[in-house]
Amino acid sequence: MEELFKDIRYYVDLRIKRAKLTVVEHLSTFFGRVISVTAFLLLLLLALMTFTGALVAAVALWIGSLIWAFVIVGGFYLVAALLFYLLRNRLFTGGMVRTFSKMFFENNSNDTEGDDEED
């Protein structure tokens, strides 16, 4: 009986270690993606600011007023922000749910019951 309890305790310890490793794997994947997306978005923002300056200069040359060029480009960004806000659920919620579902609930080939035996 004592050996049975040792085996049960060993099995439970293995399952706990496996759950911890799975959590660490998923968290590292998640934070790696967050860092990558953040870096990409920062570079994209830098490019957007550069192109905005060029667009303002081009509109200023076209209409002859720097102030109105800023107003026109700013208005364009306000309209784009409004559209982005209105479509936020379609753009983000579905994709995030799918990503997290795959990340946390996918069936790995290592998730079989028979692979926990280590003697």
Coordinates of N, CA, C and O in Angstrom, one line a residue:
M1 N 0.8 -1.2 0.0 CA 0.0 0.0 0.0 C 0.9 1.3 0.0 O 0.5 2.2 -0.6
E2 N 1.9 1.2 0.8 CA 2.8 2.4 0.8 C 3.5 2.7 -0.5 O 3.6 3.8 -0.9
E3 N 3.8 1.6 -1.3 CA 4.4 1.9 -2.6 C 3.3 2.5 -3.6 O 3.7 3.3 -4.4
L4 N 2.1 2.1 -3.4 CA 1.0 2.7 -4.2 C 0.9 4.2 -4.0 O 0.8 5.0 -4.9
F5 N 1.0 4.6 -2.7 CA 0.9 6.0 -2.3 C 2.1 6.7 -2.9 O 2.0 7.9 -3.3
K6 N 3.3 6.1 -2.8 CA 4.5 6.7 -3.4 C 4.3 7.0 -4.9 O 4.6 8.0 -5.4
D7 N 3.8 5.9 -5.6 CA 3.5 6.1 -7.0 C 2.5 7.1 -7.3 O 2.7 7.9 -8.3
I8 N 1.5 7.2 -6.5 CA 0.4 8.2 -6.8 C 1.0 9.6 -6.5 O 0.8 10.5 -7.3
R9 N 1.8 9.8 -5.5 CA 2.4 11.1 -5.2 C 3.4 11.4 -6.3 O 3.5 12.6 -6.7
Y10 N 4.2 10.4 -6.8 CA 5.1 10.7 -7.9 C 4.3 11.1 -9.1 O 4.8 12.1 -9.8
Y11 N 3.2 10.4 -9.4 CA 2.4 10.8 -10.6 C 1.9 12.2 -10.5 O 1.9 13.0 -11.4
V12 N 1.4 12.5 -9.3 CA 0.8 13.9 -9.1 C 1.9 14.9 -9.2 O 1.7 16.0 -9.8
D13 N 3.1 14.7 -8.7 CA 4.2 15.6 -8.8 C 4.6 15.8 -10.3 O 4.8 16.9 -10.7
L14 N 4.6 14.7 -11.0 CA 4.9 14.8 -12.5 C 3.8 15.7 -13.2 O 4.2 16.5 -14.0
R15 N 2.6 15.5 -12.9 CA 1.5 16.3 -13.5 C 1.6 17.7 -13.1 O 1.4 18.6 -14.0
I16 N 2.0 18.0 -11.9 CA 2.1 19.4 -11.5 C 3.3 20.1 -12.2 O 3.2 21.2 -12.7
K17 N 4.4 19.3 -12.3 CA 5.6 19.9 -13.0 C 5.2 20.1 -14.5 O 5.6 21.1 -15.1
R18 N 4.5 19.2 -15.0 CA 4.1 19.3 -16.5 C 3.2 20.5 -16.7 O 3.4 21.3 -17.6
A19 N 2.3 20.7 -15.7 CA 1.4 21.9 -15.8 C 2.2 23.2 -15.7 O 2.0 24.2 -16.5
K20 N 3.2 23.2 -14.8 CA 4.0 24.4 -14.7 C 4.8 24.7 -16.0 O 4.9 25.8 -16.4
L21 N 5.4 23.6 -16.5 CA 6.1 23.8 -17.8 C 5.3 24.3 -18.9 O 5.7 25.1 -19.7
T22 N 4.0 23.8 -19.0 CA 3.1 24.2 -20.0 C 2.8 25.7 -19.8 O 2.8 26.4 -20.8
V23 N 2.6 26.1 -18.6 CA 2.3 27.5 -18.3 C 3.5 28.4 -18.7 O 3.3 29.4 -19.4
V24 N 4.7 27.9 -18.4 CA 5.9 28.7 -18.7 C 6.0 28.8 -20.2 O 6.3 29.9 -20.8
E25 N 5.8 27.7 -20.9 CA 5.9 27.7 -22.4 C 4.9 28.7 -23.0 O 5.2 29.5 -23.9
H26 N 3.6 28.6 -22.5 CA 2.6 29.5 -23.1 C 2.9 31.0 -22.8 O 2.7 31.9 -23.6
L27 N 3.3 31.2 -21.5 CA 3.6 32.6 -21.2 C 4.8 33.2 -22.0 O 4.8 34.3 -22.4
S28 N 5.9 32.3 -22.2 CA 7.0 32.8 -22.9 C 6.6 33.1 -24.4 O 7.1 34.0 -25.0
T29 N 5.8 32.2 -24.9 CA 5.3 32.4 -26.3 C 4.5 33.7 -26.4 O 4.7 34.5 -27.3
F30 N 3.6 33.9 -25.4 CA 2.8 35.1 -25.4 C 3.6 36.4 -25.3 O 3.5 37.3 -26.0
F31 N 4.5 36.4 -24.3 CA 5.3 37.6 -24.1 C 6.3 37.8 -25.3 O 6.6 39.0 -25.6
G32 N 6.8 36.8 -25.9 CA 7.6 36.9 -27.1 C 6.8 37.6 -28.2 O 7.3 38.5 -28.9
R33 N 5.6 37.2 -28.4 CA 4.7 37.8 -29.4 C 4.4 39.2 -29.0 O 4.4 40.1 -29.9
V34 N 4.2 39.5 -27.8 CA 3.9 40.9 -27.4 C 5.1 41.8 -27.7 O 5.0 42.9 -28.2
I35 N 6.3 41.3 -27.3 CA 7.5 42.1 -27.6 C 7.7 42.3 -29.1 O 8.0 43.4 -29.6
S36 N 7.5 41.3 -29.9 CA 7.6 41.4 -31.3 C 6.6 42.4 -31.9 O 7.0 43.2 -32.7
V37 N 5.4 42.3 -31.5 CA 4.4 43.2 -32.0 C 4.6 44.6 -31.6 O 4.4 45.5 -32.4
T38 N 5.1 44.8 -30.3 CA 5.4 46.1 -29.8 C 6.5 46.8 -30.7 O 6.4 47.9 -31.1
A39 N 7.6 46.0 -30.9 CA 8.7 46.6 -31.7 C 8.2 46.9 -33.1 O 8.5 48.0 -33.7
F40 N 7.4 46.0 -33.7 CA 6.9 46.3 -35.0 C 6.0 47.5 -35.1 O 6.1 48.4 -36.0
L41 N 5.1 47.7 -34.1 CA 4.3 48.8 -34.0 C 5.0 50.1 -33.8 O 4.7 51.2 -34.4
L42 N 6.1 50.1 -33.0 CA 6.9 51.3 -32.8 C 7.6 51.7 -34.1 O 7.6 52.9 -34.5
L43 N 8.1 50.7 -34.9 CA 8.7 51.0 -36.2 C 7.7 51.5 -37.2 O 7.9 52.5 -37.9
L44 N 6.5 50.9 -37.1 CA 5.4 51.4 -38.0 C 5.0 52.8 -37.6 O 4.7 53.6 -38.5
L45 N 5.0 53.1 -36.3 CA 4.6 54.5 -35.9 C 5.7 55.5 -36.4 O 5.3 56.6 -36.8
L46 N 6.9 55.1 -36.3 CA 8.0 56.0 -36.8 C 7.8 56.3 -38.3 O 8.0 57.4 -38.7
A47 N 7.6 55.2 -39.0 CA 7.3 55.4 -40.5 C 6.1 56.3 -40.7 O 6.1 57.1 -41.6
L48 N 5.1 56.0 -40.0 CA 3.8 56.8 -40.1 C 4.1 58.3 -39.9 O 3.6 59.2 -40.6
M49 N 4.9 58.6 -38.8 CA 5.2 60.0 -38.5 C 6.0 60.6 -39.7 O 5.8 61.8 -40.0
T50 N 6.9 59.9 -40.2 CA 7.8 60.4 -41.3 C 6.9 60.6 -42.6 O 7.0 61.7 -43.2
F51 N 6.0 59.7 -42.9 CA 5.1 59.9 -44.0 C 4.1 61.0 -43.8 O 3.7 61.7 -44.7
T52 N 3.7 61.2 -42.5 CA 2.8 62.3 -42.2 C 3.5 63.6 -42.5 O 2.9 64.5 -43.1
G53 N 4.7 63.8 -42.1 CA 5.5 65.0 -42.4 C 5.6 65.2 -43.9 O 5.4 66.4 -44.3
A54 N 5.9 64.2 -44.6 CA 6.0 64.3 -46.1 C 4.6 64.7 -46.7 O 4.5 65.5 -47.6
L55 N 3.5 64.1 -46.2 CA 2.2 64.4 -46.7 C 1.8 65.8 -46.4 O 1.2 66.5 -47.2
V56 N 2.1 66.3 -45.2 CA 1.8 67.7 -44.8 C 2.5 68.6 -45.7 O 2.0 69.6 -46.2
A57 N 3.8 68.3 -46.0 CA 4.6 69.2 -46.9 C 4.0 69.2 -48.3 O 3.9 70.3 -48.9
A58 N 3.6 68.0 -48.8 CA 3.1 68.0 -50.1 C 1.7 68.7 -50.2 O 1.5 69.4 -51.2
V59 N 0.9 68.5 -49.2 CA -0.4 69.2 -49.2 C -0.2 70.7 -49.1 O -0.9 71.5 -49.7
A60 N 0.8 71.1 -48.3 CA 1.1 72.6 -48.1 C 1.5 73.2 -49.5 O 1.2 74.3 -49.8
L61 N 2.3 72.4 -50.2 CA 2.8 72.9 -51.5 C 1.6 73.0 -52.5 O 1.5 73.9 -53.3
W62 N 0.7 72.1 -52.3 CA -0.5 72.0 -53.2 C -1.5 73.1 -53.0 O -2.0 73.7 -53.9
I63 N -1.8 73.3 -51.7 CA -2.8 74.3 -51.4 C -2.2 75.7 -51.0 O -2.9 76.7 -50.9
G64 N -1.0 75.7 -50.7 CA -0.3 77.0 -50.4 C -0.4 77.4 -48.9 O -0.1 78.6 -48.6
S65 N -0.8 76.6 -48.0 CA -0.9 77.0 -46.6 C -0.5 75.8 -45.7 O -1.1 74.7 -45.8
L66 N 0.5 76.1 -44.9 CA 1.0 75.0 -44.0 C 0.0 74.7 -42.9 O -0.2 73.5 -42.6
I67 N -0.7 75.7 -42.4 CA -1.7 75.5 -41.3 C -2.8 74.6 -41.8 O -3.2 73.6 -41.2
W68 N -3.4 74.9 -43.0 CA -4.5 74.2 -43.5 C -4.0 72.8 -43.9 O -4.8 71.8 -43.9
A69 N -2.8 72.6 -44.3 CA -2.3 71.3 -44.6 C -2.3 70.4 -43.4 O -2.7 69.2 -43.4
F70 N -1.9 71.0 -42.2 CA -1.9 70.2 -41.0 C -3.4 69.9 -40.6 O -3.7 68.8 -40.1
V71 N -4.3 70.8 -40.8 CA -5.7 70.6 -40.5 C -6.3 69.5 -41.4 O -7.0 68.6 -40.9
I72 N -5.9 69.5 -42.6 CA -6.4 68.5 -43.6 C -5.9 67.1 -43.2 O -6.7 66.1 -43.1
V73 N -4.6 67.0 -43.0 CA -4.0 65.7 -42.6 C -4.5 65.2 -41.2 O -4.8 64.1 -41.0
G74 N -4.7 66.2 -40.3 CA -5.2 65.8 -39.0 C -6.6 65.4 -39.1 O -7.1 64.4 -38.4
G75 N -7.4 66.0 -39.9 CA -8.8 65.5 -40.1 C -8.9 64.2 -40.7 O -9.7 63.3 -40.4
F76 N -8.0 63.9 -41.7 CA -7.9 62.5 -42.2 C -7.6 61.5 -41.1 O -8.2 60.4 -41.1
Y77 N -6.7 61.8 -40.2 CA -6.4 60.9 -39.1 C -7.5 60.8 -38.2 O -7.8 59.7 -37.6
L78 N -8.3 61.8 -37.9 CA -9.5 61.7 -37.1 C -10.5 60.8 -37.7 O -11.1 60.0 -37.0
V79 N -10.7 60.9 -39.0 CA -11.7 60.0 -39.7 C -11.2 58.6 -39.6 O -12.0 57.6 -39.3
A80 N -9.9 58.4 -39.8 CA -9.3 57.0 -39.8 C -9.5 56.5 -38.3 O -9.8 55.3 -38.2
A81 N -9.2 57.3 -37.3 CA -9.4 56.8 -35.9 C -10.8 56.5 -35.6 O -11.1 55.5 -34.9
L82 N -11.7 57.2 -36.1 CA -13.2 56.9 -35.9 C -13.5 55.6 -36.5 O -14.2 54.8 -35.9
L83 N -13.1 55.4 -37.7 CA -13.4 54.1 -38.4 C -12.7 52.9 -37.6 O -13.3 51.9 -37.5
F84 N -11.5 53.2 -37.2 CA -10.8 52.2 -36.4 C -11.5 51.8 -35.1 O -11.7 50.7 -34.8
Y85 N -12.1 52.9 -34.5 CA -12.8 52.7 -33.2 C -14.1 51.9 -33.5 O -14.5 51.0 -32.7
L86 N -14.8 52.2 -34.6 CA -16.0 51.6 -34.9 C -15.8 50.1 -35.3 O -16.7 49.3 -35.0
L87 N -14.7 49.8 -35.9 CA -14.4 48.4 -36.3 C -13.5 47.6 -35.3 O -13.0 46.6 -35.7
R88 N -13.3 48.2 -34.1 CA -12.4 47.6 -33.2 C -12.7 46.1 -32.8 O -11.8 45.3 -32.7
N89 N -14.0 45.8 -32.6 CA -14.4 44.5 -32.3 C -14.1 43.5 -33.4 O -13.6 42.4 -33.1
R90 N -14.4 43.8 -34.6 CA -14.1 43.0 -35.7 C -12.6 42.8 -35.9 O -12.1 41.7 -36.3
L91 N -11.8 43.8 -35.7 CA -10.4 43.8 -35.9 C -9.6 43.0 -34.9 O -8.7 42.3 -35.2
F92 N -10.0 43.2 -33.6 CA -9.2 42.6 -32.5 C -9.8 41.5 -31.8 O -9.1 40.5 -31.5
T93 N -11.0 41.5 -31.4 CA -11.6 40.5 -30.5 C -11.5 39.1 -31.1 O -11.0 38.2 -30.4
G94 N -12.0 38.9 -32.3 CA -11.9 37.6 -32.9 C -10.5 37.1 -33.1 O -10.3 35.9 -32.7
G95 N -9.6 37.9 -33.5 CA -8.2 37.4 -33.7 C -7.6 37.1 -32.3 O -6.9 36.1 -32.2
M96 N -7.8 37.9 -31.3 CA -7.2 37.6 -30.0 C -7.8 36.3 -29.4 O -7.1 35.5 -28.8
V97 N -9.1 36.1 -29.6 CA -9.8 34.9 -29.0 C -9.2 33.7 -29.7 O -8.9 32.7 -29.1
R98 N -9.1 33.8 -31.0 CA -8.5 32.6 -31.8 C -7.0 32.3 -31.3 O -6.7 31.2 -31.1
T99 N -6.2 33.4 -31.2 CA -4.9 33.2 -30.8 C -4.7 32.6 -29.4 O -4.0 31.6 -29.2
F100 N -5.5 33.1 -28.4 CA -5.4 32.6 -27.1 C -6.0 31.2 -27.1 O -5.5 30.3 -26.3
S101 N -7.0 30.9 -27.8 CA -7.6 29.6 -27.9 C -6.6 28.5 -28.4 O -6.4 27.5 -27.8
K102 N -5.9 28.9 -29.4 CA -4.9 28.0 -30.0 C -3.8 27.8 -29.0 O -3.2 26.7 -28.8
M103 N -3.4 28.9 -28.3 CA -2.2 28.9 -27.4 C -2.5 28.0 -26.2 O -1.7 27.2 -25.8
F104 N -3.7 28.2 -25.6 CA -3.9 27.5 -24.4 C -4.7 26.2 -24.5 O -4.7 25.4 -23.6
F105 N -5.4 26.0 -25.6 CA -6.3 24.8 -25.6 C -6.0 23.9 -26.8 O -6.8 23.0 -27.1
E106 N -4.9 24.1 -27.5 CA -4.5 23.2 -28.6 C -4.1 21.9 -28.0 O -3.6 21.8 -26.9
N107 N -4.4 20.8 -28.8 CA -3.9 19.5 -28.4 C -2.6 19.2 -29.0 O -2.4 19.1 -30.2
N108 N -1.6 19.2 -28.1 CA -0.2 18.9 -28.5 C -0.1 17.4 -28.7 O -0.7 16.6 -28.0
S109 N 0.9 17.0 -29.5 CA 1.1 15.5 -29.6 C 1.7 15.0 -28.3 O 1.7 13.8 -28.1
N110 N 2.3 15.8 -27.4 CA 2.8 15.4 -26.2 C 1.8 15.3 -25.1 O 2.2 14.9 -23.9
D111 N 0.6 15.6 -25.3 CA -0.4 15.6 -24.3 C -1.1 14.3 -24.1 O -2.3 14.2 -23.7
T112 N -0.5 13.2 -24.4 CA -1.1 11.9 -24.2 C -0.9 11.4 -22.8 O 0.1 11.8 -22.1
E113 N -1.7 10.6 -22.3 CA -1.6 10.1 -20.9 C -0.4 9.2 -20.7 O 0.1 9.1 -19.6
G114 N 0.0 8.5 -21.7 CA 1.1 7.5 -21.5 C 2.5 8.0 -21.4 O 3.4 7.3 -21.1
D115 N 2.7 9.3 -21.6 CA 4.1 9.8 -21.7 C 4.6 10.3 -20.3 O 5.7 10.9 -20.2
D116 N 3.8 10.2 -19.3 CA 4.2 10.6 -17.9 C 5.0 9.6 -17.2 O 5.5 9.9 -16.1
E117 N 5.2 8.4 -17.7 CA 5.9 7.4 -17.0 C 7.4 7.5 -17.2 O 7.9 7.4 -18.3
E118 N 8.1 7.8 -16.1 CA 9.5 7.9 -16.2 C 10.1 7.1 -15.0 O 9.9 7.4 -13.9
D119 N 10.8 6.0 -15.3 CA 11.3 5.1 -14.3 C 12.8 5.0 -14.4 O 13.4 5.2 -15.3

